[in-house]
Coordinates of C-alpha atoms and ligand atoms in Angstrom, one line a residue:
M1252 CA 31.0 140.3 -67.2
D1253 CA 29.5 143.4 -68.9
V1254 CA 29.4 142.0 -72.3
W1255 CA 26.2 142.9 -74.2
T1256 CA 25.2 140.4 -76.8
I1257 CA 22.3 140.8 -79.1
K1258 CA 20.4 138.2 -77.1
R1259 CA 21.1 139.9 -73.8
L1260 CA 20.1 143.3 -75.1
L1261 CA 16.9 141.9 -76.6
D1262 CA 15.9 140.4 -73.3
W1263 CA 16.9 143.5 -71.3
I1264 CA 15.1 146.0 -73.6
T1265 CA 12.0 143.8 -73.8
G1266 CA 11.9 143.7 -70.0
Y1267 CA 12.4 147.4 -69.6
L1268 CA 9.8 148.4 -72.2
T1269 CA 7.4 145.9 -70.5
K1270 CA 7.9 147.6 -67.2
Q1271 CA 7.3 151.0 -68.8
G1272 CA 4.0 149.8 -70.1
V1273 CA 5.0 150.2 -73.8
D1274 CA 2.9 148.3 -76.4
S1275 CA 4.5 145.4 -78.1
P1276 CA 7.7 145.5 -76.1
H1277 CA 9.4 142.6 -77.8
L1278 CA 8.7 143.9 -81.3
S1279 CA 9.8 147.3 -80.2
A1280 CA 13.1 146.0 -78.8
E1281 CA 13.7 144.1 -82.0
L1282 CA 13.1 147.2 -84.2
L1283 CA 15.3 149.4 -82.1
L1284 CA 18.2 146.9 -82.2
C1285 CA 17.7 146.5 -86.0
E1286 CA 17.9 150.2 -86.4
V1287 CA 21.1 150.6 -84.5
L1288 CA 22.8 147.5 -85.9
T1289 CA 21.4 148.0 -89.4
L1290 CA 20.1 144.4 -89.4
E1291 CA 16.9 142.7 -90.6
R1292 CA 14.8 141.2 -87.8
I1293 CA 15.7 137.7 -88.8
E1294 CA 19.4 138.5 -88.5
L1295 CA 19.0 139.3 -84.8
Y1296 CA 18.3 135.6 -84.3
T1297 CA 21.1 134.4 -86.5
Q1298 CA 23.6 136.6 -84.6
F1299 CA 22.3 136.1 -81.1
D1300 CA 25.8 135.9 -79.6
R1301 CA 27.3 138.9 -81.4
V1302 CA 28.8 141.4 -79.0
V1303 CA 27.5 144.9 -79.5
A1304 CA 30.2 147.7 -79.5
K1305 CA 30.1 150.8 -77.3
P1306 CA 29.1 153.4 -79.9
Q1307 CA 26.1 151.3 -80.9
L1308 CA 25.2 150.7 -77.2
D1309 CA 25.2 154.5 -76.7
A1310 CA 22.9 155.0 -79.7
L1311 CA 20.7 152.3 -78.4
H1312 CA 20.6 153.8 -74.9
S1313 CA 19.1 157.0 -76.1
L1314 CA 16.5 155.2 -78.3
V1315 CA 15.5 152.9 -75.5
K1316 CA 15.1 155.8 -73.1
R1317 CA 12.8 157.6 -75.6
A1318 CA 10.8 154.5 -76.3
G1319 CA 10.4 153.9 -72.6
E1320 CA 8.8 157.4 -72.4
H1321 CA 6.3 156.2 -75.0
E1322 CA 7.7 157.9 -78.1
P1323 CA 6.5 155.7 -80.9
V1324 CA 9.1 153.3 -82.2
A1325 CA 8.0 154.0 -85.8
Y1326 CA 9.1 157.6 -85.4
L1327 CA 12.3 156.6 -83.6
V1328 CA 13.3 154.4 -86.4
G1329 CA 11.6 156.5 -89.1
R1330 CA 9.9 153.5 -90.7
C1331 CA 7.0 151.2 -90.3
E1332 CA 5.5 148.2 -92.1
F1333 CA 2.1 148.5 -93.7
Y1334 CA 0.4 145.9 -95.9
S1335 CA 3.8 144.3 -96.3
L1336 CA 5.4 147.5 -97.6
S1337 CA 8.2 149.3 -95.7
L1338 CA 7.2 152.9 -95.4
K1339 CA 9.1 156.0 -94.3
I1340 CA 7.4 157.7 -91.4
T1341 CA 8.0 161.0 -89.7
P1342 CA 6.0 162.8 -86.9
D1343 CA 4.4 164.8 -89.8
C1344 CA 2.1 161.9 -90.5
L1345 CA 0.0 159.4 -88.6
I1346 CA 1.6 156.0 -88.1
P1347 CA -0.4 153.6 -90.2
R1348 CA -2.6 151.3 -88.1
P1349 CA -3.5 147.6 -88.7
E1350 CA -7.2 148.6 -89.0
T1351 CA -6.3 150.7 -92.0
E1352 CA -4.8 147.6 -93.6
E1353 CA -8.4 146.2 -93.4
L1354 CA -9.7 149.2 -95.2
V1355 CA -7.1 148.7 -97.9
E1356 CA -7.9 145.0 -98.1
R1357 CA -11.5 145.8 -98.9
A1358 CA -10.6 148.5 -101.4
I1359 CA -8.4 146.1 -103.3
L1360 CA -11.1 143.4 -103.5
F1361 CA -13.6 146.0 -104.7
L1362 CA -11.2 147.2 -107.4
R1363 CA -10.1 143.8 -108.5
D1364 CA -13.7 142.9 -109.1
R1365 CA -14.1 145.6 -111.7
P1366 CA -13.0 145.4 -115.3
G1367 CA -10.5 147.8 -116.8
S1368 CA -8.5 150.6 -115.5
Q1369 CA -9.6 151.9 -112.1
A1370 CA -9.4 155.5 -110.9
V1371 CA -8.9 155.9 -107.2
L1372 CA -8.9 159.0 -105.0
D1373 CA -7.3 158.8 -101.5
V1374 CA -8.4 161.8 -99.5
G1375 CA -6.0 162.8 -96.7
T1376 CA -3.2 160.4 -97.6
G1377 CA -0.7 161.2 -94.8
S1378 CA 2.3 158.9 -95.3
G1379 CA 0.7 157.7 -98.6
C1380 CA 0.1 154.3 -97.0
I1381 CA -3.4 153.7 -98.5
A1382 CA -2.5 155.0 -101.9
A1383 CA 0.7 153.0 -102.1
A1384 CA -0.8 149.7 -100.9
I1385 CA -3.6 150.0 -103.4
A1386 CA -1.3 150.9 -106.3
K1387 CA 1.1 148.2 -105.4
N1388 CA -1.6 145.5 -105.4
V1389 CA -3.9 146.7 -108.2
P1390 CA -1.9 147.2 -111.3
A1391 CA -4.9 148.6 -113.1
A1392 CA -5.3 151.4 -110.5
Q1393 CA -4.4 155.0 -111.2
V1394 CA -4.4 156.8 -107.9
V1395 CA -4.7 160.4 -107.0
A1396 CA -4.0 161.2 -103.3
T1397 CA -4.5 164.5 -101.6
D1398 CA -3.3 166.0 -98.3
V1399 CA -3.5 169.4 -96.7
C1400 CA -0.2 169.0 -95.0
E1401 CA 2.8 169.6 -97.3
A1402 CA 5.2 168.0 -94.9
A1403 CA 3.1 164.8 -94.9
L1404 CA 2.8 164.9 -98.6
S1405 CA 6.6 165.0 -99.0
V1406 CA 6.8 161.8 -96.9
A1407 CA 4.2 160.3 -99.2
A1408 CA 6.2 161.4 -102.2
G1409 CA 9.3 159.7 -100.8
N1410 CA 7.3 156.5 -100.2
I1411 CA 5.6 156.5 -103.7
R1412 CA 9.0 157.1 -105.4
S1413 CA 10.9 154.4 -103.4
L1414 CA 8.2 151.9 -104.1
G1415 CA 8.4 152.6 -107.8
L1416 CA 4.8 153.9 -108.0
A1417 CA 5.3 157.4 -109.2
E1418 CA 3.8 156.6 -112.6
R1419 CA 0.5 155.6 -111.1
V1420 CA 0.1 157.7 -108.0
R1421 CA -0.3 161.4 -108.2
L1422 CA 0.0 163.5 -105.1
L1423 CA -1.9 166.8 -104.8
A1424 CA -1.6 169.4 -102.0
G1425 CA -4.8 170.8 -100.6
D1426 CA -7.7 170.2 -98.3
L1427 CA -9.8 167.1 -99.1
F1428 CA -11.2 167.5 -102.7
D1429 CA -10.0 171.1 -103.2
P1430 CA -6.9 170.3 -105.3
V1431 CA -8.8 167.8 -107.5
I1432 CA -10.0 169.2 -110.8
K1433 CA -12.9 167.1 -112.0
G1434 CA -12.4 165.6 -115.5
L1435 CA -8.7 166.6 -115.5
D1436 CA -7.0 164.9 -112.6
G1437 CA -9.1 161.9 -113.4
P1438 CA -12.4 161.0 -114.9
A1439 CA -14.9 160.3 -112.3
F1440 CA -13.4 158.0 -109.7
D1441 CA -14.3 154.3 -109.3
L1442 CA -13.4 154.5 -105.7
I1443 CA -12.8 157.2 -103.1
V1444 CA -11.1 156.0 -100.0
S1445 CA -10.2 157.8 -96.9
N1446 CA -8.9 157.4 -93.3
P1447 CA -9.7 161.0 -92.2
P1448 CA -9.2 162.4 -88.7
Y1449 CA -12.1 161.0 -86.6
V1450 CA -11.3 161.5 -83.0
S1451 CA -13.7 163.6 -80.9
E1452 CA -12.5 166.3 -78.5
S1453 CA -13.2 164.2 -75.4
E1454 CA -11.6 161.1 -77.0
Y1455 CA -8.6 163.2 -77.9
E1456 CA -8.0 164.2 -74.3
A1457 CA -8.1 160.5 -73.3
L1458 CA -5.8 159.2 -76.0
D1459 CA -2.7 157.2 -74.9
K1460 CA 0.4 159.2 -74.4
N1461 CA 2.2 157.6 -77.4
V1462 CA -0.6 158.9 -79.7
K1463 CA -1.5 162.2 -78.0
D1464 CA 2.0 163.5 -77.3
Y1465 CA 3.6 162.4 -80.6
E1466 CA 1.2 162.0 -83.5
P1467 CA -0.1 165.0 -85.4
K1468 CA -3.2 166.4 -83.8
R1469 CA -4.6 167.5 -87.2
A1470 CA -4.5 163.9 -88.4
L1471 CA -6.6 162.7 -85.5
L1472 CA -9.0 165.4 -84.2
A1473 CA -12.2 166.1 -86.1
G1474 CA -14.2 168.5 -84.0
A1475 CA -16.4 168.1 -81.0
D1476 CA -18.0 164.8 -82.1
G1477 CA -15.2 163.5 -84.4
L1478 CA -17.5 163.7 -87.4
D1479 CA -16.4 167.0 -89.0
L1480 CA -14.4 165.4 -91.8
Y1481 CA -17.1 162.8 -92.6
R1482 CA -19.7 165.5 -93.0
R1483 CA -17.5 167.2 -95.6
I1484 CA -16.3 164.0 -97.4
I1485 CA -19.8 162.5 -97.6
A1486 CA -21.3 165.8 -98.9
E1487 CA -18.6 166.2 -101.6
A1488 CA -17.6 162.7 -102.6
A1489 CA -20.6 161.7 -104.8
E1490 CA -19.9 164.4 -107.4
Y1491 CA -16.4 162.9 -107.9
L1492 CA -17.6 159.3 -108.2
K1493 CA -18.6 157.3 -111.2
P1494 CA -22.3 156.2 -111.2
D1495 CA -21.4 152.9 -109.7
G1496 CA -18.4 154.1 -107.8
A1497 CA -17.9 153.6 -104.1
L1498 CA -16.9 155.6 -101.1
M1499 CA -14.9 153.6 -98.5
L1500 CA -14.0 155.1 -95.2
E1501 CA -12.3 154.1 -92.0
I1502 CA -14.5 155.1 -89.0
G1503 CA -14.2 155.2 -85.2
C1504 CA -15.8 152.2 -83.5
R1505 CA -18.7 154.2 -82.1
Q1506 CA -19.5 156.2 -85.2
G1507 CA -21.3 153.6 -87.4
A1508 CA -24.8 154.9 -86.7
S1509 CA -23.9 158.5 -87.2
I1510 CA -22.1 157.7 -90.4
S1511 CA -25.1 155.8 -91.7
D1512 CA -27.3 158.8 -90.9
L1513 CA -25.0 161.1 -92.7
L1514 CA -24.9 158.9 -95.8
A1515 CA -28.7 158.4 -95.8
G1516 CA -29.3 162.1 -95.2
S1517 CA -27.1 163.1 -98.2
G1518 CA -29.4 161.2 -100.6
D1519 CA -26.3 160.5 -102.8
Y1520 CA -25.6 156.9 -101.8
G1521 CA -27.7 153.8 -102.6
H1522 CA -26.7 151.4 -99.9
A1523 CA -24.1 151.5 -97.2
R1524 CA -22.5 148.6 -95.4
I1525 CA -20.7 149.0 -92.1
E1526 CA -18.1 146.2 -91.5
K1527 CA -16.2 145.2 -88.4
D1528 CA -12.5 145.0 -88.1
L1529 CA -10.6 141.9 -86.7
S1530 CA -11.2 143.1 -83.2
G1531 CA -15.0 143.1 -83.8
H1532 CA -15.3 146.9 -83.9
E1533 CA -17.3 148.7 -86.5
R1534 CA -14.5 150.1 -88.6
I1535 CA -15.1 150.3 -92.4
V1536 CA -18.0 151.9 -94.3
K1537 CA -18.6 151.1 -97.9
A1538 CA -21.3 153.2 -99.7
V1539 CA -22.1 152.9 -103.4
R1540 CA -23.2 156.0 -105.2
L1541 CA -26.8 156.3 -106.1
F1542 CA -27.1 156.3 -109.8
R1543 CA -29.3 159.0 -111.2
P1544 CA -29.7 158.2 -114.9
H1545 CA -31.0 161.7 -115.7
G1546 CA -28.3 163.6 -113.7
D1547 CA -25.4 165.3 -115.3
E1548 CA -22.5 162.8 -115.7
D1549 CA -19.0 164.1 -116.1
T1550 CA -17.1 163.3 -119.2
N1551 CA -14.6 160.5 -118.9
E1552 CA -12.0 162.4 -120.7
S1553 CA -8.8 163.2 -118.9
F1554 CA -5.3 164.3 -119.9
G1555 CA -3.7 163.8 -116.4
Ligands
LIG1605 N1 -7.4 154.9 -85.1 C1 -6.7 156.1 -84.8 C2 -6.4 156.2 -83.3 O1 -7.1 155.6 -82.5 C3 -7.3 157.4 -85.3 C4 -7.1 157.5 -86.7 C5 -7.8 158.6 -87.3 O2 -8.3 159.6 -86.7 N2 -7.9 158.5 -88.6 O3 -5.5 156.8 -82.8

């Protein structure tokens, strides 16, 4: 009786991935089956007894083997779910993490609290996940998103287009703030948001195989202490912010104190809050720009 039904496959793959030590083995099994059978997850359960044909079993075999070797399922199926959006993902970009949804959540609350149109800058957008989730949930937001990696930016462009957000999200190629022209690509920004690389050299060596061997190193590693990108972002962001604008960053769980020092040392931010994620780790920093009434403020004109 070598008949493979959806139910039998689901059980077998879940067991196999569990044995291999893969994270979320049941969800991974569901996603691989959905990919090969072009079904939604719920349909697996309404078609439990469906017999899966040989060509599909062959396709599944190779995917299950790769998943068992810790290749991320998001790359195998080319998609992932982020903030209830289905995003295209390739190995050119980091796989969006649940912690980053918490950054997005706070960014959305901040923007919704402010009147009028909101200018947002997402620095190092990768797949475009932060920019897309903000634009989707804050209709008053105009988002500019940058990335130094053209291949990642083309994934972001696909996501922005397929979500119907091209009118409100503009993608620019370049390092951090380099491609942004002040006063042209936006007036000063209400919010600058970023999930930059923040892994230190020693942490990088210790990353799980599914991250270290498959996700882009340049999206993860940020110098010996993991703070290289924060140094640059914190030094540059204030000049792109409105007087009451905010900088919101995802940070590593042991970086809170160093980030507070960097913010205080810059003298550009009035107060900074470090918030914990759902696992209780320090994860999100929100710093409001220090308003200097006598400083030079940028014009609010823009033709972008
Ligand atoms: N949180 C990610 C990880 O642990 C790192 C993300 C980043 O560097 N921006 O793999």
